[in-house]
mmCIF file of C-alpha atoms in Angstrom:
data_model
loop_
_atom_site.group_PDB
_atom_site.id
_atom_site.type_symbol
_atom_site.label_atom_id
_atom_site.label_comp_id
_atom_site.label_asym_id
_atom_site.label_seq_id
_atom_site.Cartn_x
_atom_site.Cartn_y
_atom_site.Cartn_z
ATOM 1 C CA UNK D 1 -13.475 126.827 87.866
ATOM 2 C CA UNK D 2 -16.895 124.718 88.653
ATOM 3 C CA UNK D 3 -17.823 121.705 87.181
ATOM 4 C CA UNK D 4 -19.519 123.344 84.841
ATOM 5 C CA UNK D 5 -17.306 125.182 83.209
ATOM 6 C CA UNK D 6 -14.994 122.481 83.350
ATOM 7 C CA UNK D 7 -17.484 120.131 81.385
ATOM 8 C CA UNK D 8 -18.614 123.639 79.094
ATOM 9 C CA UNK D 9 -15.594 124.800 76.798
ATOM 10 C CA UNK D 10 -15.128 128.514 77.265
ATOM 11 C CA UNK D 11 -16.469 130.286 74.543
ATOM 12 C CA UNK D 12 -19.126 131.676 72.172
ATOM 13 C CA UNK D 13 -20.373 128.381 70.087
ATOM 14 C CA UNK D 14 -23.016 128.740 67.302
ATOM 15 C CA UNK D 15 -25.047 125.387 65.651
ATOM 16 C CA UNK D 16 -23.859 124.338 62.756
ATOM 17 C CA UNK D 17 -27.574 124.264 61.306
ATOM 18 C CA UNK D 18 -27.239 121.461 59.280
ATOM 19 C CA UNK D 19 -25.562 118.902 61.682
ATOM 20 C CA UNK D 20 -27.993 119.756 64.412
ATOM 21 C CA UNK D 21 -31.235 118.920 65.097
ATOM 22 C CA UNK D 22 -34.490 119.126 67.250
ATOM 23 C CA UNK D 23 -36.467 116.447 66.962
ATOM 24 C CA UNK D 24 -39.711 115.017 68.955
ATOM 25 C CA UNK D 25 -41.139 111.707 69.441
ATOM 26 C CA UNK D 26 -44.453 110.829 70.539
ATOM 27 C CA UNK D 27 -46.842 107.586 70.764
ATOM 28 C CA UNK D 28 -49.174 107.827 68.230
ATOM 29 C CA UNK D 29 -52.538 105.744 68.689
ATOM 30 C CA UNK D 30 -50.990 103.306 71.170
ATOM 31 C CA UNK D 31 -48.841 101.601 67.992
ATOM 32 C CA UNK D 32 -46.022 103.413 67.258
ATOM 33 C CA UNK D 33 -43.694 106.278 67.557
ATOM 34 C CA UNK D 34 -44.539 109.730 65.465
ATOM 35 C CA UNK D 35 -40.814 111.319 64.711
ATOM 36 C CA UNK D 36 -40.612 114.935 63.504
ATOM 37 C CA UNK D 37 -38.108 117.804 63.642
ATOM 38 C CA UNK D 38 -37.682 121.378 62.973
ATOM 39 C CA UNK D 39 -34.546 122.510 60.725
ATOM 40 C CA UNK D 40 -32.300 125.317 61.185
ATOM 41 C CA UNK D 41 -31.952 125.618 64.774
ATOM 42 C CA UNK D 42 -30.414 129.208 65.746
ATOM 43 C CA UNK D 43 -28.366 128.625 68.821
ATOM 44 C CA UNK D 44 -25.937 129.956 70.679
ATOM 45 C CA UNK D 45 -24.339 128.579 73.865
ATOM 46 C CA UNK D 46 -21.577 131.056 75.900
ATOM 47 C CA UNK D 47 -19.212 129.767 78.244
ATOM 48 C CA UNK D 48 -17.043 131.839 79.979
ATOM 49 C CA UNK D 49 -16.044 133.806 83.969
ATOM 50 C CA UNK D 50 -19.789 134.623 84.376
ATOM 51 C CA UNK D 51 -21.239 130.910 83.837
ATOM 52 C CA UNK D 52 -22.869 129.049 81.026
ATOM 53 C CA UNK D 53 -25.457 130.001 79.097
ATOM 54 C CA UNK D 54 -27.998 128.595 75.940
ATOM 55 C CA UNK D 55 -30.347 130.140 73.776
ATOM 56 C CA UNK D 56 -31.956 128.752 70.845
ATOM 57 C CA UNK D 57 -34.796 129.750 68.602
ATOM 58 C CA UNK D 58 -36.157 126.681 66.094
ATOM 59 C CA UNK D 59 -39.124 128.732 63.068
ATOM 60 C CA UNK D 60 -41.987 126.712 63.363
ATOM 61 C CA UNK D 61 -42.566 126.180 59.748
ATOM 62 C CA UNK D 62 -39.368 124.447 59.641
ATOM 63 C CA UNK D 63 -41.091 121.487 61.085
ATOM 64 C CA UNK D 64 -41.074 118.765 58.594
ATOM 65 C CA UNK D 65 -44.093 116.835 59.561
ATOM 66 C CA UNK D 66 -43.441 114.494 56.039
ATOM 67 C CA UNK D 67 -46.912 114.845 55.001
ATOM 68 C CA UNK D 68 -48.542 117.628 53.118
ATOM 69 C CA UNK D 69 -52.102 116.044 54.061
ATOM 70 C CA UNK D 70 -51.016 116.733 57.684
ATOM 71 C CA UNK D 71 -48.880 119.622 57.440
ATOM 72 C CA UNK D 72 -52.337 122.331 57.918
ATOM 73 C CA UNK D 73 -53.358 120.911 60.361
ATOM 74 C CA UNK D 74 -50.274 120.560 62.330
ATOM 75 C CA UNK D 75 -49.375 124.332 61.430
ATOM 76 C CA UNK D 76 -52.804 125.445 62.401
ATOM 77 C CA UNK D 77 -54.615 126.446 65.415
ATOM 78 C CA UNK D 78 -55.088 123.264 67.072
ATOM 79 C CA UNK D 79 -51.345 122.346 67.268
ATOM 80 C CA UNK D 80 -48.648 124.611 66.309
ATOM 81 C CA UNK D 81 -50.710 127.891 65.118
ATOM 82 C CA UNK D 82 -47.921 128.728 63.206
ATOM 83 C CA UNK D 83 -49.400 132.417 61.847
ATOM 84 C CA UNK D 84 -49.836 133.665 65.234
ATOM 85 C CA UNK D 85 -46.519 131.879 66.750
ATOM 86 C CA UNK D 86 -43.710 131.643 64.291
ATOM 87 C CA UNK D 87 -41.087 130.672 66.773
ATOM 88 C CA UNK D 88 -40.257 128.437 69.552
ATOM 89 C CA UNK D 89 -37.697 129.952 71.937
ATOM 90 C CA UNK D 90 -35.778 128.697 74.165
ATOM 91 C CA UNK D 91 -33.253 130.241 77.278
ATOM 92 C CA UNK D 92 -31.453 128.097 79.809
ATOM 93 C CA UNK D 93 -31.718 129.346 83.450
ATOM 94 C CA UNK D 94 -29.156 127.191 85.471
ATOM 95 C CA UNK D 95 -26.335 124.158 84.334
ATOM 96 C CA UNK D 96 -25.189 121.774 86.968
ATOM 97 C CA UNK D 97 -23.295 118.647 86.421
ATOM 98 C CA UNK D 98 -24.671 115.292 86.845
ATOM 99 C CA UNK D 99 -21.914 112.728 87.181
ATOM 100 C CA UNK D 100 -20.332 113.276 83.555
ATOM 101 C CA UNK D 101 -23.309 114.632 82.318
ATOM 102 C CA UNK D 102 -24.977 117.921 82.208
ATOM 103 C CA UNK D 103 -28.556 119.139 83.765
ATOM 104 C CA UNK D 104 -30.104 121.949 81.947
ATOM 105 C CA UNK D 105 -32.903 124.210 83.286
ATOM 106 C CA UNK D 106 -34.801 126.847 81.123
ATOM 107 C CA UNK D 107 -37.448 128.006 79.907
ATOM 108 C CA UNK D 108 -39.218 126.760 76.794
ATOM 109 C CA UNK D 109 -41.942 128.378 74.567
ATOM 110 C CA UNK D 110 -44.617 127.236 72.739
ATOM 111 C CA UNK D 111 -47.476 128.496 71.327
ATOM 112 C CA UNK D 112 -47.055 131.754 73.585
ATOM 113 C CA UNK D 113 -47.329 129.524 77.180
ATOM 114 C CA UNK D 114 -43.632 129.742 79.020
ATOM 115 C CA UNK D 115 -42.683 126.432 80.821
ATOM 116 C CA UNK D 116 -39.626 125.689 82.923
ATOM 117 C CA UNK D 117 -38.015 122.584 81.707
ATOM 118 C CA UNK D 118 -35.438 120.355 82.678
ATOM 119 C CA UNK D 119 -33.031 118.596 80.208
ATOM 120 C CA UNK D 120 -30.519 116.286 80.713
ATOM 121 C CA UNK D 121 -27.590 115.132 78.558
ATOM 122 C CA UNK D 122 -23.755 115.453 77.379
ATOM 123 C CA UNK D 123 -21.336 118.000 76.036
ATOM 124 C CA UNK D 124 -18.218 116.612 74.012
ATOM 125 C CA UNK D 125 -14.580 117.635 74.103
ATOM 126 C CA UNK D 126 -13.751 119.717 71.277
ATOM 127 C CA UNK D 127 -12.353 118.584 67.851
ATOM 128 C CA UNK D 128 -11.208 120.769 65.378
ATOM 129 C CA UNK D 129 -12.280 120.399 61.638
ATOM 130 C CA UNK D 130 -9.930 120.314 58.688
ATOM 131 C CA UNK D 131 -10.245 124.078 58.409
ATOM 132 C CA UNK D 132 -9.777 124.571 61.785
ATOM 133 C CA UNK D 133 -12.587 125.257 63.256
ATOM 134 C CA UNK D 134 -13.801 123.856 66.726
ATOM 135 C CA UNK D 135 -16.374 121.660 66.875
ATOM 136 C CA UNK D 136 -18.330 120.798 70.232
ATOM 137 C CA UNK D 137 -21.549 118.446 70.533
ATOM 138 C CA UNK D 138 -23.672 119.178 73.084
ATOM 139 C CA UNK D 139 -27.231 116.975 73.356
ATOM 140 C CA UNK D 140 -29.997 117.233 75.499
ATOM 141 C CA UNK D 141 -33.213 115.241 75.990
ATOM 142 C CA UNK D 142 -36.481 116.146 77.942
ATOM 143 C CA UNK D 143 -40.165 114.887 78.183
ATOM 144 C CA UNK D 144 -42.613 117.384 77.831
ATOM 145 C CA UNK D 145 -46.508 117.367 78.684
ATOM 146 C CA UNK D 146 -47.775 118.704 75.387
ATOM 147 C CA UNK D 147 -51.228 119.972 76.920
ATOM 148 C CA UNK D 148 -48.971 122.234 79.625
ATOM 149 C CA UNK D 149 -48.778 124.265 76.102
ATOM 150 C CA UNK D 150 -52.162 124.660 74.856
ATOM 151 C CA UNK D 151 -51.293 121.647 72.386
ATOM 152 C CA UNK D 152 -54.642 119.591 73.736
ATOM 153 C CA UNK D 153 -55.937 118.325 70.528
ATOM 154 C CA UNK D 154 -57.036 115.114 70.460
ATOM 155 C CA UNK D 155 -58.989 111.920 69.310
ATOM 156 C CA UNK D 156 -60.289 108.853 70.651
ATOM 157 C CA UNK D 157 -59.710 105.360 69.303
ATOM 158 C CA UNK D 158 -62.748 103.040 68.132
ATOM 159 C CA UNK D 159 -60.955 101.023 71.833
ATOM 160 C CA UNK D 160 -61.333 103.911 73.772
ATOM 161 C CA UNK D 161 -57.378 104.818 73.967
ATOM 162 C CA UNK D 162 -56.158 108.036 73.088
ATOM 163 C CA UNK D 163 -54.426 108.903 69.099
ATOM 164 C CA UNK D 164 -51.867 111.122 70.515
ATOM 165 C CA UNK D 165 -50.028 111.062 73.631
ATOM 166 C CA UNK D 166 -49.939 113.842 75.781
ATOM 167 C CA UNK D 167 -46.167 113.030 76.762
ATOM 168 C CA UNK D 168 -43.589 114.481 74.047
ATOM 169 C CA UNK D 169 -39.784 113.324 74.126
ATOM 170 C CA UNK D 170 -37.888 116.137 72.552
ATOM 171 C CA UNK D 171 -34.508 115.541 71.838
ATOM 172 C CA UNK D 172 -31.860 118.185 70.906
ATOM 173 C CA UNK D 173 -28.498 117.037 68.878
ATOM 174 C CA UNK D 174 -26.308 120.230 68.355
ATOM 175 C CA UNK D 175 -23.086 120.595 66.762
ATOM 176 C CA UNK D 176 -21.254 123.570 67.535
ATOM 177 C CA UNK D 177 -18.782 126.071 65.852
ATOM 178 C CA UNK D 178 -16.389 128.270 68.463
ATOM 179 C CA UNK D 179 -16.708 131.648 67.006
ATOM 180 C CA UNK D 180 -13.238 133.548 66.545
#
């Protein structure tokens, strides 16, 4: 058994939509930190002789931007482009452990542009529910370039800085059902 597997729990595991997330976080105008998500994740993660493996999907107008004003704009062209990309998918290429962590590579994409990204983070031990079920938490966090996905809108400040940072932390909190 490799470390991987040993960290992994053998399996088929599905999110539990609603106690997972996918959320980003970026600098917005040099002030503060912008925090969105998309609901709903679809994702499955397999564990078993042949290795590890996760795919996810999140519908891009799931993404609760908090603000109708900004929602169009977001959803449009410029950013998302929602009508011509309704999904962001994503498919894991390689695990490896990393002391009692996990490394993640895939591939990630958004708005039709395929990047490989790396992801780092921690799997839990099981637990089983009152009913149960088997619950596993698995989280994973990356920083992504937004621009390496045609996401290049910006604005400049009266200063001369930058509204929105090209960096993107996205951070991925799944909880996980073992399917019978």
């Amino acid at each position: 058994m490799s470390v991987v597997e040993e960290l992994v729990p053998a399996g088929t595991w599905k999110a539990d939509a609603l106690h997972s997330s996918v959320r980003l976080e970026v600098e917005h105008m040099g002030a503060s930190t912008f925090t969105a998500g998309f609901t709903d994740p679809d994702v499955a993660l397999v564990s078993g002789p042949d290795g590890v493996e996760l795919r996810g999907t999140v519908r891009v107008e799931t993404f609760d931007v908090r603000d109708d004003g900004l929602r169009p704009h977001v959803m449009g062209p410029e950013f998302l482009d929602a009508e011509r990309y309704p999904e962001l998918p994503f498919r894991s290429t390689a695990f490896r452990a990393d002391g009692d962590g996990l490394v993640v590579e895939g591939e990630l994409t958004i708005k039709g542009v395929t990047q490989t990204v790396e992801a780092r983070g921690r799997v839990g031990e099981p637990v089983a529910d009152p009913w149960g079920v088997e619950r596993l938490a698995l989280t994973l966090e990356t920083v992504l370039d937004r621009t390496d996905y045609g996401l290049g809108w910006q604005m400049e400040l009266p200063s001369g800085g930058a509204v929105l940072a090209n960096h993107v932390r996205l951070l991925v909190s799944l909880e996980l059902l073992k399917e019978a």
